[in-house]
PDB file of C-alpha atoms and ligand atoms in Angstrom:
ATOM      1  CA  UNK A   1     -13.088 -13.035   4.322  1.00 92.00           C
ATOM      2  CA  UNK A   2      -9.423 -13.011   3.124  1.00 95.00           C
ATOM      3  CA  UNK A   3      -7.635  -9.415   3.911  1.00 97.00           C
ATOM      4  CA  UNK A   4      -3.973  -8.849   2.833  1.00 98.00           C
ATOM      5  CA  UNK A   5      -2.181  -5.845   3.347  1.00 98.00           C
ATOM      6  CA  UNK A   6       0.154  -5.128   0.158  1.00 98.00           C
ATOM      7  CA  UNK A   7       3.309  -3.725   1.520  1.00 98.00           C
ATOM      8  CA  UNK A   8       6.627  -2.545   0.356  1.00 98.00           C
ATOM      9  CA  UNK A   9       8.449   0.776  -0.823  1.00 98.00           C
ATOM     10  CA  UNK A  10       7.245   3.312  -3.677  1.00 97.00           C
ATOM     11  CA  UNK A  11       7.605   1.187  -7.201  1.00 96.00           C
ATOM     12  CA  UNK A  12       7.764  -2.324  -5.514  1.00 98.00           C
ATOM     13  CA  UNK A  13       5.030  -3.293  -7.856  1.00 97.00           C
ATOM     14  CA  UNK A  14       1.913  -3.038  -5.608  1.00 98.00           C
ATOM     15  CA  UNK A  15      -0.183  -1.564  -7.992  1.00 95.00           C
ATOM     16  CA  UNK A  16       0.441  -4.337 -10.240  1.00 96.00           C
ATOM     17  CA  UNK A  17      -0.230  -7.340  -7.849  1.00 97.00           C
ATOM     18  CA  UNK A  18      -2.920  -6.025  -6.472  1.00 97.00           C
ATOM     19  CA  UNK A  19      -4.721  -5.865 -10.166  1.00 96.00           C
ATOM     20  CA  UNK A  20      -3.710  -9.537 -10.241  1.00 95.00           C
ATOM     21  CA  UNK A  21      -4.813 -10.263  -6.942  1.00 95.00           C
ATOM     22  CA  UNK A  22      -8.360  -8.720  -7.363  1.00 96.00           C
ATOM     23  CA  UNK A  23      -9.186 -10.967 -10.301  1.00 96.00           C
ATOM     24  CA  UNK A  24      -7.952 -13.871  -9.300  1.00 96.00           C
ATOM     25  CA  UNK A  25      -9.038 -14.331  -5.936  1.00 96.00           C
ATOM     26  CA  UNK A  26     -12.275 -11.454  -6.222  1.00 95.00           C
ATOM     27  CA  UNK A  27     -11.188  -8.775  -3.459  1.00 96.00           C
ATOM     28  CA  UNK A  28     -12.178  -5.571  -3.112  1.00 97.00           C
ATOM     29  CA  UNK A  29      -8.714  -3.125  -3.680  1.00 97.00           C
ATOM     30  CA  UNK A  30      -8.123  -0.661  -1.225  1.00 97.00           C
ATOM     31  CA  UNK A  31      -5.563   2.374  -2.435  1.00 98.00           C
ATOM     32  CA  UNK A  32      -5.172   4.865  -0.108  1.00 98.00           C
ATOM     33  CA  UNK A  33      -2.888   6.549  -2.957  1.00 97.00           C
ATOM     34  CA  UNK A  34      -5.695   5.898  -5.652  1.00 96.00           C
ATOM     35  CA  UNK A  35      -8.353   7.370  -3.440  1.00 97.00           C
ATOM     36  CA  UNK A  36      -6.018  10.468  -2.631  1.00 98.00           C
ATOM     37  CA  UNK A  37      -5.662  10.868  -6.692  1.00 96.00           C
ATOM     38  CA  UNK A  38      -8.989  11.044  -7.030  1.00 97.00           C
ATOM     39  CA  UNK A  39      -9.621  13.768  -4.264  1.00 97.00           C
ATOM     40  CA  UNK A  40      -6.868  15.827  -6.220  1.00 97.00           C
ATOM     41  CA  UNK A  41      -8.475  15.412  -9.140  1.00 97.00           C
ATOM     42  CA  UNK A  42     -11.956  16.725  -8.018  1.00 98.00           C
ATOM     43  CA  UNK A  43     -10.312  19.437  -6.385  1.00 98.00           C
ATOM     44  CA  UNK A  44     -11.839  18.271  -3.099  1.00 97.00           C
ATOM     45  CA  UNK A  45     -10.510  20.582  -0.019  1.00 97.00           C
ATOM     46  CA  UNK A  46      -9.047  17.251   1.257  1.00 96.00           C
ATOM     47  CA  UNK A  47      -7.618  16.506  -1.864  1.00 97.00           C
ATOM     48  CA  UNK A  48      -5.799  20.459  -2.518  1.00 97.00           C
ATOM     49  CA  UNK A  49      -4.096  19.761   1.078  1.00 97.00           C
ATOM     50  CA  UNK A  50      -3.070  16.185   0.133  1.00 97.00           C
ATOM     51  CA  UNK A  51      -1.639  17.676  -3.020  1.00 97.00           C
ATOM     52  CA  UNK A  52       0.529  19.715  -1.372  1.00 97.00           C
ATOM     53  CA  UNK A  53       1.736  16.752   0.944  1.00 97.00           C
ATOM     54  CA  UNK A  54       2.323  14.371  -2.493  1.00 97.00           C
ATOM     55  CA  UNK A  55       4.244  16.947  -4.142  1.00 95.00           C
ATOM     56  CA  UNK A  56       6.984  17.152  -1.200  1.00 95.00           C
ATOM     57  CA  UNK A  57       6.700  13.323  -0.450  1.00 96.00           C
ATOM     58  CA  UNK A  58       5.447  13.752   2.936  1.00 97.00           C
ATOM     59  CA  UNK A  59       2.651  11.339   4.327  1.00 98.00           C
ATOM     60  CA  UNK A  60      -0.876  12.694   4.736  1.00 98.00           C
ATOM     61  CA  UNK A  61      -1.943  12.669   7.827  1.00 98.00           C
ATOM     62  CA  UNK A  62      -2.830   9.313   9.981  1.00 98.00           C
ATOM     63  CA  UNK A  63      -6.480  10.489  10.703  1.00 98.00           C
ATOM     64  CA  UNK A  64      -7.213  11.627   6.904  1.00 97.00           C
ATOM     65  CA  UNK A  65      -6.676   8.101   5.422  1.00 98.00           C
ATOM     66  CA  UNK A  66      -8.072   6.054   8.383  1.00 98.00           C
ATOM     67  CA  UNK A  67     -11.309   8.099   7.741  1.00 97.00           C
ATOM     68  CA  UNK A  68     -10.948   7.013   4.098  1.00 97.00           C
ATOM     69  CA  UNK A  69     -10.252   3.443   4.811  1.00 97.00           C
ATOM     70  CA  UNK A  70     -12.817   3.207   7.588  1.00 97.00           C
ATOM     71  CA  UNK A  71     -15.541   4.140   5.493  1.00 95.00           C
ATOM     72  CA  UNK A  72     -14.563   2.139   2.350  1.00 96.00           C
ATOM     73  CA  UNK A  73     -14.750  -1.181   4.636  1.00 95.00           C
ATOM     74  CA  UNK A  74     -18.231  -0.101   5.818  1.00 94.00           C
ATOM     75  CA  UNK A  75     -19.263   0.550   2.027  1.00 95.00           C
ATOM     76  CA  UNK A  76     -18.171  -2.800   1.127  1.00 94.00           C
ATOM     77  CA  UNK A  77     -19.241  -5.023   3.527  1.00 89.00           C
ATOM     78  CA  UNK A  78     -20.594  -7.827   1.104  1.00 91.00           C
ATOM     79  CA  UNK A  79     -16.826  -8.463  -0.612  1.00 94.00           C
ATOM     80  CA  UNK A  80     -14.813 -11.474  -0.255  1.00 94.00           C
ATOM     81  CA  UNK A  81     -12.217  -9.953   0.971  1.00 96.00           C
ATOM     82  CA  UNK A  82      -9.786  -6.659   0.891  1.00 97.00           C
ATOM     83  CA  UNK A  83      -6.456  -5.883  -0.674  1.00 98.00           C
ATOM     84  CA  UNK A  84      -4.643  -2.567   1.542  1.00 98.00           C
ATOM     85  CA  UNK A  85      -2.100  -1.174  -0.833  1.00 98.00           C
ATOM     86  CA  UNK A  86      -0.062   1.620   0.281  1.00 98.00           C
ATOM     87  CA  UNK A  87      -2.428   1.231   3.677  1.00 98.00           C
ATOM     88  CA  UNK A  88      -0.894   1.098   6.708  1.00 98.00           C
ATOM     89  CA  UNK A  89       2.199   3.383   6.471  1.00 98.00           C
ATOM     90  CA  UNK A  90       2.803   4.583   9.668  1.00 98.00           C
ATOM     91  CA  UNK A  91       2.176   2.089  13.247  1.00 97.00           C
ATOM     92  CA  UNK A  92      -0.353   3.814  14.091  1.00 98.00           C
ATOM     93  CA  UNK A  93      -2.331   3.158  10.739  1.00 98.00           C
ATOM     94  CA  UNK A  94      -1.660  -0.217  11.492  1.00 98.00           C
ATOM     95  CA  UNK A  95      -3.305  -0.007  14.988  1.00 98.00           C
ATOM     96  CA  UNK A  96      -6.004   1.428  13.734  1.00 98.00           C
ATOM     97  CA  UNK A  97      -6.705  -0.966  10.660  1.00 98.00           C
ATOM     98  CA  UNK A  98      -6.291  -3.926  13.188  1.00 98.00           C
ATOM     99  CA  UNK A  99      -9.469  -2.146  15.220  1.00 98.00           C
ATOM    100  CA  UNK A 100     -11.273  -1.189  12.685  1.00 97.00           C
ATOM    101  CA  UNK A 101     -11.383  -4.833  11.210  1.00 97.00           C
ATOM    102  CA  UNK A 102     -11.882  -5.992  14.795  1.00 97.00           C
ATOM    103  CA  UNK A 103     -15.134  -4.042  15.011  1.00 94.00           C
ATOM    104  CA  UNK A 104     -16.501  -5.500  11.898  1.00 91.00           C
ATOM    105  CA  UNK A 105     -15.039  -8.896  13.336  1.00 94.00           C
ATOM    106  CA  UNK A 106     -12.428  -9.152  10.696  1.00 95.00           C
ATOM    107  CA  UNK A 107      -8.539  -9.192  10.644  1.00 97.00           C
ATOM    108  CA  UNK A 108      -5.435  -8.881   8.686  1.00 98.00           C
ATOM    109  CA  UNK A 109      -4.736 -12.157   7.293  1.00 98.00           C
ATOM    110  CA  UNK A 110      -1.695 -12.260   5.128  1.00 98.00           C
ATOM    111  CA  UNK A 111       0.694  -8.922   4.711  1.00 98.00           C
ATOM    112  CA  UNK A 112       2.705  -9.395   1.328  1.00 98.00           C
ATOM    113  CA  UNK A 113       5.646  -7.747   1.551  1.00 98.00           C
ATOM    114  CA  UNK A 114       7.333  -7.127  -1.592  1.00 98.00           C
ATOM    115  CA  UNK A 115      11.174  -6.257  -1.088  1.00 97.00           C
ATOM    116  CA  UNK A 116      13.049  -4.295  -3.935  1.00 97.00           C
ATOM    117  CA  UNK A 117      16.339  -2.658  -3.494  1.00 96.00           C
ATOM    118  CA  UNK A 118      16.872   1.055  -3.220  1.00 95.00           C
ATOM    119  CA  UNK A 119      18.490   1.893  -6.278  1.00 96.00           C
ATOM    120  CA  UNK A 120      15.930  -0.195  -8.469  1.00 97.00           C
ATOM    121  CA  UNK A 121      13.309   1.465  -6.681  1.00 97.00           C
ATOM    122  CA  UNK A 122      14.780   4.944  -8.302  1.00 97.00           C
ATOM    123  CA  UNK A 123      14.945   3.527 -11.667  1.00 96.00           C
ATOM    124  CA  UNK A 124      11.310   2.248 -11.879  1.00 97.00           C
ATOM    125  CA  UNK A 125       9.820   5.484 -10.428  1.00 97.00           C
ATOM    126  CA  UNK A 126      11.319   7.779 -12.403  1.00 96.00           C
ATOM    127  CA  UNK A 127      10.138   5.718 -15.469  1.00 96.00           C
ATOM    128  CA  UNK A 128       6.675   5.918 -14.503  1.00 95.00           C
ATOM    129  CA  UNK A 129       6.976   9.126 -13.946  1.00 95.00           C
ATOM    130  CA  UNK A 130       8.147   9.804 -17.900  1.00 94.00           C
ATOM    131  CA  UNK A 131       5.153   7.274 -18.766  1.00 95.00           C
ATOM    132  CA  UNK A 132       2.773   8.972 -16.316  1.00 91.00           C
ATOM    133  CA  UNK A 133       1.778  12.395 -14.995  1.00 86.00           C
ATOM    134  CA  UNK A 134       2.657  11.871 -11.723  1.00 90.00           C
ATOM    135  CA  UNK A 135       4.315  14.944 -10.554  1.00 91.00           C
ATOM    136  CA  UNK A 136       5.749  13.022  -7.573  1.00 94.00           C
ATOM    137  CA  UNK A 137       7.662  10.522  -9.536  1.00 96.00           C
ATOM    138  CA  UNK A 138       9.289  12.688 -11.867  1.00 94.00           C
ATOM    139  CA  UNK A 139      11.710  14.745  -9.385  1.00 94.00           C
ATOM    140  CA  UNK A 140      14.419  12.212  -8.338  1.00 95.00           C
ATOM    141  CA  UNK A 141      14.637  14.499  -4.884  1.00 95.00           C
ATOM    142  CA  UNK A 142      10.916  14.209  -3.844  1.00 95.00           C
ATOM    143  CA  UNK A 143      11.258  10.634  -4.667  1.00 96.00           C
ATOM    144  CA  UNK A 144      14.494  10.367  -2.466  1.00 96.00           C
ATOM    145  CA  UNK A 145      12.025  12.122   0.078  1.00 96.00           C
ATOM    146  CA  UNK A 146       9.501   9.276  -0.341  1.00 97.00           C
ATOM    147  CA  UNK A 147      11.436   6.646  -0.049  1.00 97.00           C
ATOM    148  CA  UNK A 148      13.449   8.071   3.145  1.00 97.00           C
ATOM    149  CA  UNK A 149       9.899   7.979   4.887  1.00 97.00           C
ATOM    150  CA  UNK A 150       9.197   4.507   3.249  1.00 97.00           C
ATOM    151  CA  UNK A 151      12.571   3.238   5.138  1.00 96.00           C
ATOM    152  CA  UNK A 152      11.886   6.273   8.580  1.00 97.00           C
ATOM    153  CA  UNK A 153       8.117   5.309   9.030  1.00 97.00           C
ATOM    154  CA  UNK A 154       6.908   2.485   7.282  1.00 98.00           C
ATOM    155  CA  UNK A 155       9.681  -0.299   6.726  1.00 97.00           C
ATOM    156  CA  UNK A 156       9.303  -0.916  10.695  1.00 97.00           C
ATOM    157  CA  UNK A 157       5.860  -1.780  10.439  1.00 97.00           C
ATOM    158  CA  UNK A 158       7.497  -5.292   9.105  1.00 98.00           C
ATOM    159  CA  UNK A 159       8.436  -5.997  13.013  1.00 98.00           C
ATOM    160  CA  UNK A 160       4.570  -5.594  14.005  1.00 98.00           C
ATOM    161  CA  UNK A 161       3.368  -7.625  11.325  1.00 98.00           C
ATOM    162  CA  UNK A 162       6.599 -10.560  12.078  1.00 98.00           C
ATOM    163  CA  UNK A 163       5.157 -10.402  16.210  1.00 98.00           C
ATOM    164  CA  UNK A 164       2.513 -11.750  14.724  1.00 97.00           C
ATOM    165  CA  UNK A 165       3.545 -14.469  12.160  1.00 97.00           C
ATOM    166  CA  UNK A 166       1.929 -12.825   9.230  1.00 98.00           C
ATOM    167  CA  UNK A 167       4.573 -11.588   7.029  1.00 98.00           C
ATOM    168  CA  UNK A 168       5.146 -13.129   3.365  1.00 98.00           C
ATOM    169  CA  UNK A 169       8.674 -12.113   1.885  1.00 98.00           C
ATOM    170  CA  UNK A 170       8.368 -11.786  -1.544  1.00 98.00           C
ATOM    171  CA  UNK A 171      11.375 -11.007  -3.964  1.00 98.00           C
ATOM    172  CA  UNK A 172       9.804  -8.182  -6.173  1.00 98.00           C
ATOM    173  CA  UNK A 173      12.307  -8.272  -8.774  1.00 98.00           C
ATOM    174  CA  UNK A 174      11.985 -10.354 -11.238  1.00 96.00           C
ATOM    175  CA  UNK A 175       9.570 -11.559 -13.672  1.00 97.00           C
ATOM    176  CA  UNK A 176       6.274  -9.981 -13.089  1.00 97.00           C
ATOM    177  CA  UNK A 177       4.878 -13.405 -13.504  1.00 97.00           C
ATOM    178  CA  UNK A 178       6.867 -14.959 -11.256  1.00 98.00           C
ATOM    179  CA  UNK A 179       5.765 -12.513  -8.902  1.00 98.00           C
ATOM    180  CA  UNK A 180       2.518 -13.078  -9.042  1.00 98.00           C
ATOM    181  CA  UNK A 181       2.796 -16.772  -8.116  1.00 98.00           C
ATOM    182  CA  UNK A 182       4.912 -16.447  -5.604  1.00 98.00           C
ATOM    183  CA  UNK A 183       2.661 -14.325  -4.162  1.00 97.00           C
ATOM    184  CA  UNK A 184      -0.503 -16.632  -5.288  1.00 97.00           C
ATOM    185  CA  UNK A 185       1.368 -19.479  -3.847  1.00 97.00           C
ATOM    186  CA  UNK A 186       1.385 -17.592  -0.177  1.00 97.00           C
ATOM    187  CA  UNK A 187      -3.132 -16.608  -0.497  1.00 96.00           C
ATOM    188  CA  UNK A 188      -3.436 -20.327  -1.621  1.00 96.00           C
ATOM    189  CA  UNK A 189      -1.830 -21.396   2.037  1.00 94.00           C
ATOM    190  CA  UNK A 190      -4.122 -19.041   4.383  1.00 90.00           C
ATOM    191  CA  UNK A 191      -7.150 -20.081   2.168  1.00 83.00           C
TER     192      UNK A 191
HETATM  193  P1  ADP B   1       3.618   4.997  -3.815  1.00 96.34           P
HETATM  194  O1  ADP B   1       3.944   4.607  -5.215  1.00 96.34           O
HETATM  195  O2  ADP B   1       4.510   6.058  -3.276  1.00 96.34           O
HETATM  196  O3  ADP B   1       3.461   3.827  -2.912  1.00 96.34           O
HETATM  197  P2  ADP B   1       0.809   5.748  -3.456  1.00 96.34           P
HETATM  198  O4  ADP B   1       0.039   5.866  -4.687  1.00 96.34           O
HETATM  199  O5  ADP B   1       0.536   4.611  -2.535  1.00 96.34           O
HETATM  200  O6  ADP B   1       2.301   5.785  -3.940  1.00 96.34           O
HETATM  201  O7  ADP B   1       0.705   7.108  -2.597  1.00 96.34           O
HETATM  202  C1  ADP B   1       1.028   8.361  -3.124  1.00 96.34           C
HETATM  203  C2  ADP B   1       1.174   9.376  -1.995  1.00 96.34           C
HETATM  204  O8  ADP B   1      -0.072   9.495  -1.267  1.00 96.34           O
HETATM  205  C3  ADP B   1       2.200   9.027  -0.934  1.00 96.34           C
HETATM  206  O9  ADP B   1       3.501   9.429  -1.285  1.00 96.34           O
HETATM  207  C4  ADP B   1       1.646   9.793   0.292  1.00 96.34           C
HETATM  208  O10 ADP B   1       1.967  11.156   0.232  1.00 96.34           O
HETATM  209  C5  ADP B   1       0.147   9.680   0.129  1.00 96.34           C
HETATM  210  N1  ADP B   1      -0.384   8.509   0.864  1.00 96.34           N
HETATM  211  C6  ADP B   1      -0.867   7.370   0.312  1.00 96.34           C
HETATM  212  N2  ADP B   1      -1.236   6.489   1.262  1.00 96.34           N
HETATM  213  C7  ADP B   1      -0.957   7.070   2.458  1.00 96.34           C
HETATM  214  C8  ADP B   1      -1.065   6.676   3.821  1.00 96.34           C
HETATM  215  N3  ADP B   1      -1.535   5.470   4.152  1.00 96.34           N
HETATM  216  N4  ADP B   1      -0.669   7.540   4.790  1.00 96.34           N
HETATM  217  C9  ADP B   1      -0.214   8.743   4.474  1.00 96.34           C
HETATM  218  N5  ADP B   1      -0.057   9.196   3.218  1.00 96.34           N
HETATM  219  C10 ADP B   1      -0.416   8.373   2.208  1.00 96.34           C
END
């Protein structure tokens, strides 16, 4: 099994790698933001309360998406692998990925982490947001929001992942297709 954990800011581009990466190398993709979206959508009681989390760019909390990601690596147990996008966020995500994989004998092989500056990030959000209906990418303040927790809670997951020699830097500006082998050039190592 292959896992890689997709990691980087709001609008780095995870989304689109992780398509990429799903084709070409046949993992299973793991969005803890898709699988939120979807709750919202059904009106699920977990998904009204993560709505109102989204909509002020807060996280939701640590057990909520650990319960989601625990059970989507017991439903898949037969894939070649998993790509975590937007999955762990806070260190204590990342704890409990690192046991849950453990448990199933597995572990976090590669994390990808795409690096886009601040400013950028704005830009490309707030586009989606006029292409999309995502109600939190089309207020530049809850996006401000999201992107102070990105650098508050999540950028210092980097140092966990560096203790333990499996951080990729990738540029993620740029050609997408660039991108995408820079990143295919760091899977083809670990494989
Ligand atoms: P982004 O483009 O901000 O990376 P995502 O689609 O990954 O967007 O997530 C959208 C929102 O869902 C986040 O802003 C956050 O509120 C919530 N969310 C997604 N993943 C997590 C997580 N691992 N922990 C807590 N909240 C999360």
């Amino acid at each position: 099994m292959l896992n890689v954990v997709i990691f980087g800011p709001p609008g780095a581009g995870k989304g689109t790698q992780s398509k990429f990466l799903i084709e070409k190398y046949n993992l299973m993709h793991i969005s803890t933001g898709d699988i939120l979206r979807v709750e919202i959508a059904e009106k699920t009681q977990l998904g009204l309360k993560a709505q109102e989390l989204i909509s002020q760019g807060k996280l939701v909390p640590d057990e909520v998406v650990i319960g989601m990601i625990q059970s989507a690596i017991l439903k898949n147990k037969e894939v070649a692998g998993f790509i975590f996008d937007g999955f762990p966020r806070t260190l204590f995500q990342a704890k409990a990925l690192d046991r849950l994989l453990e448990e199933n004998n597995l572990k976090v092989d590669k994390v990808l982490f795409l690096s886009v500056d601040k400013e950028e990030l704005i830009k490309r959000l707030l586009l989606r947001g006029k292409e999309s209906n995502r109600p939190d990418d089309q207020d530049e303040n809850i996006i401000r929001n999201r992107l102070d927790v990105y650098f508050d809670n999540t950028f210092p997951l980097i140092e966990f992942y560096k203790e333990q020699n499996k951080v990729a830097e990738i540029n993620g500006v740029g050609k997408i297709d660039t991108i995408k082998e820079d990143i295919s050039k760091e899977i083809d190592e670990i494989k």
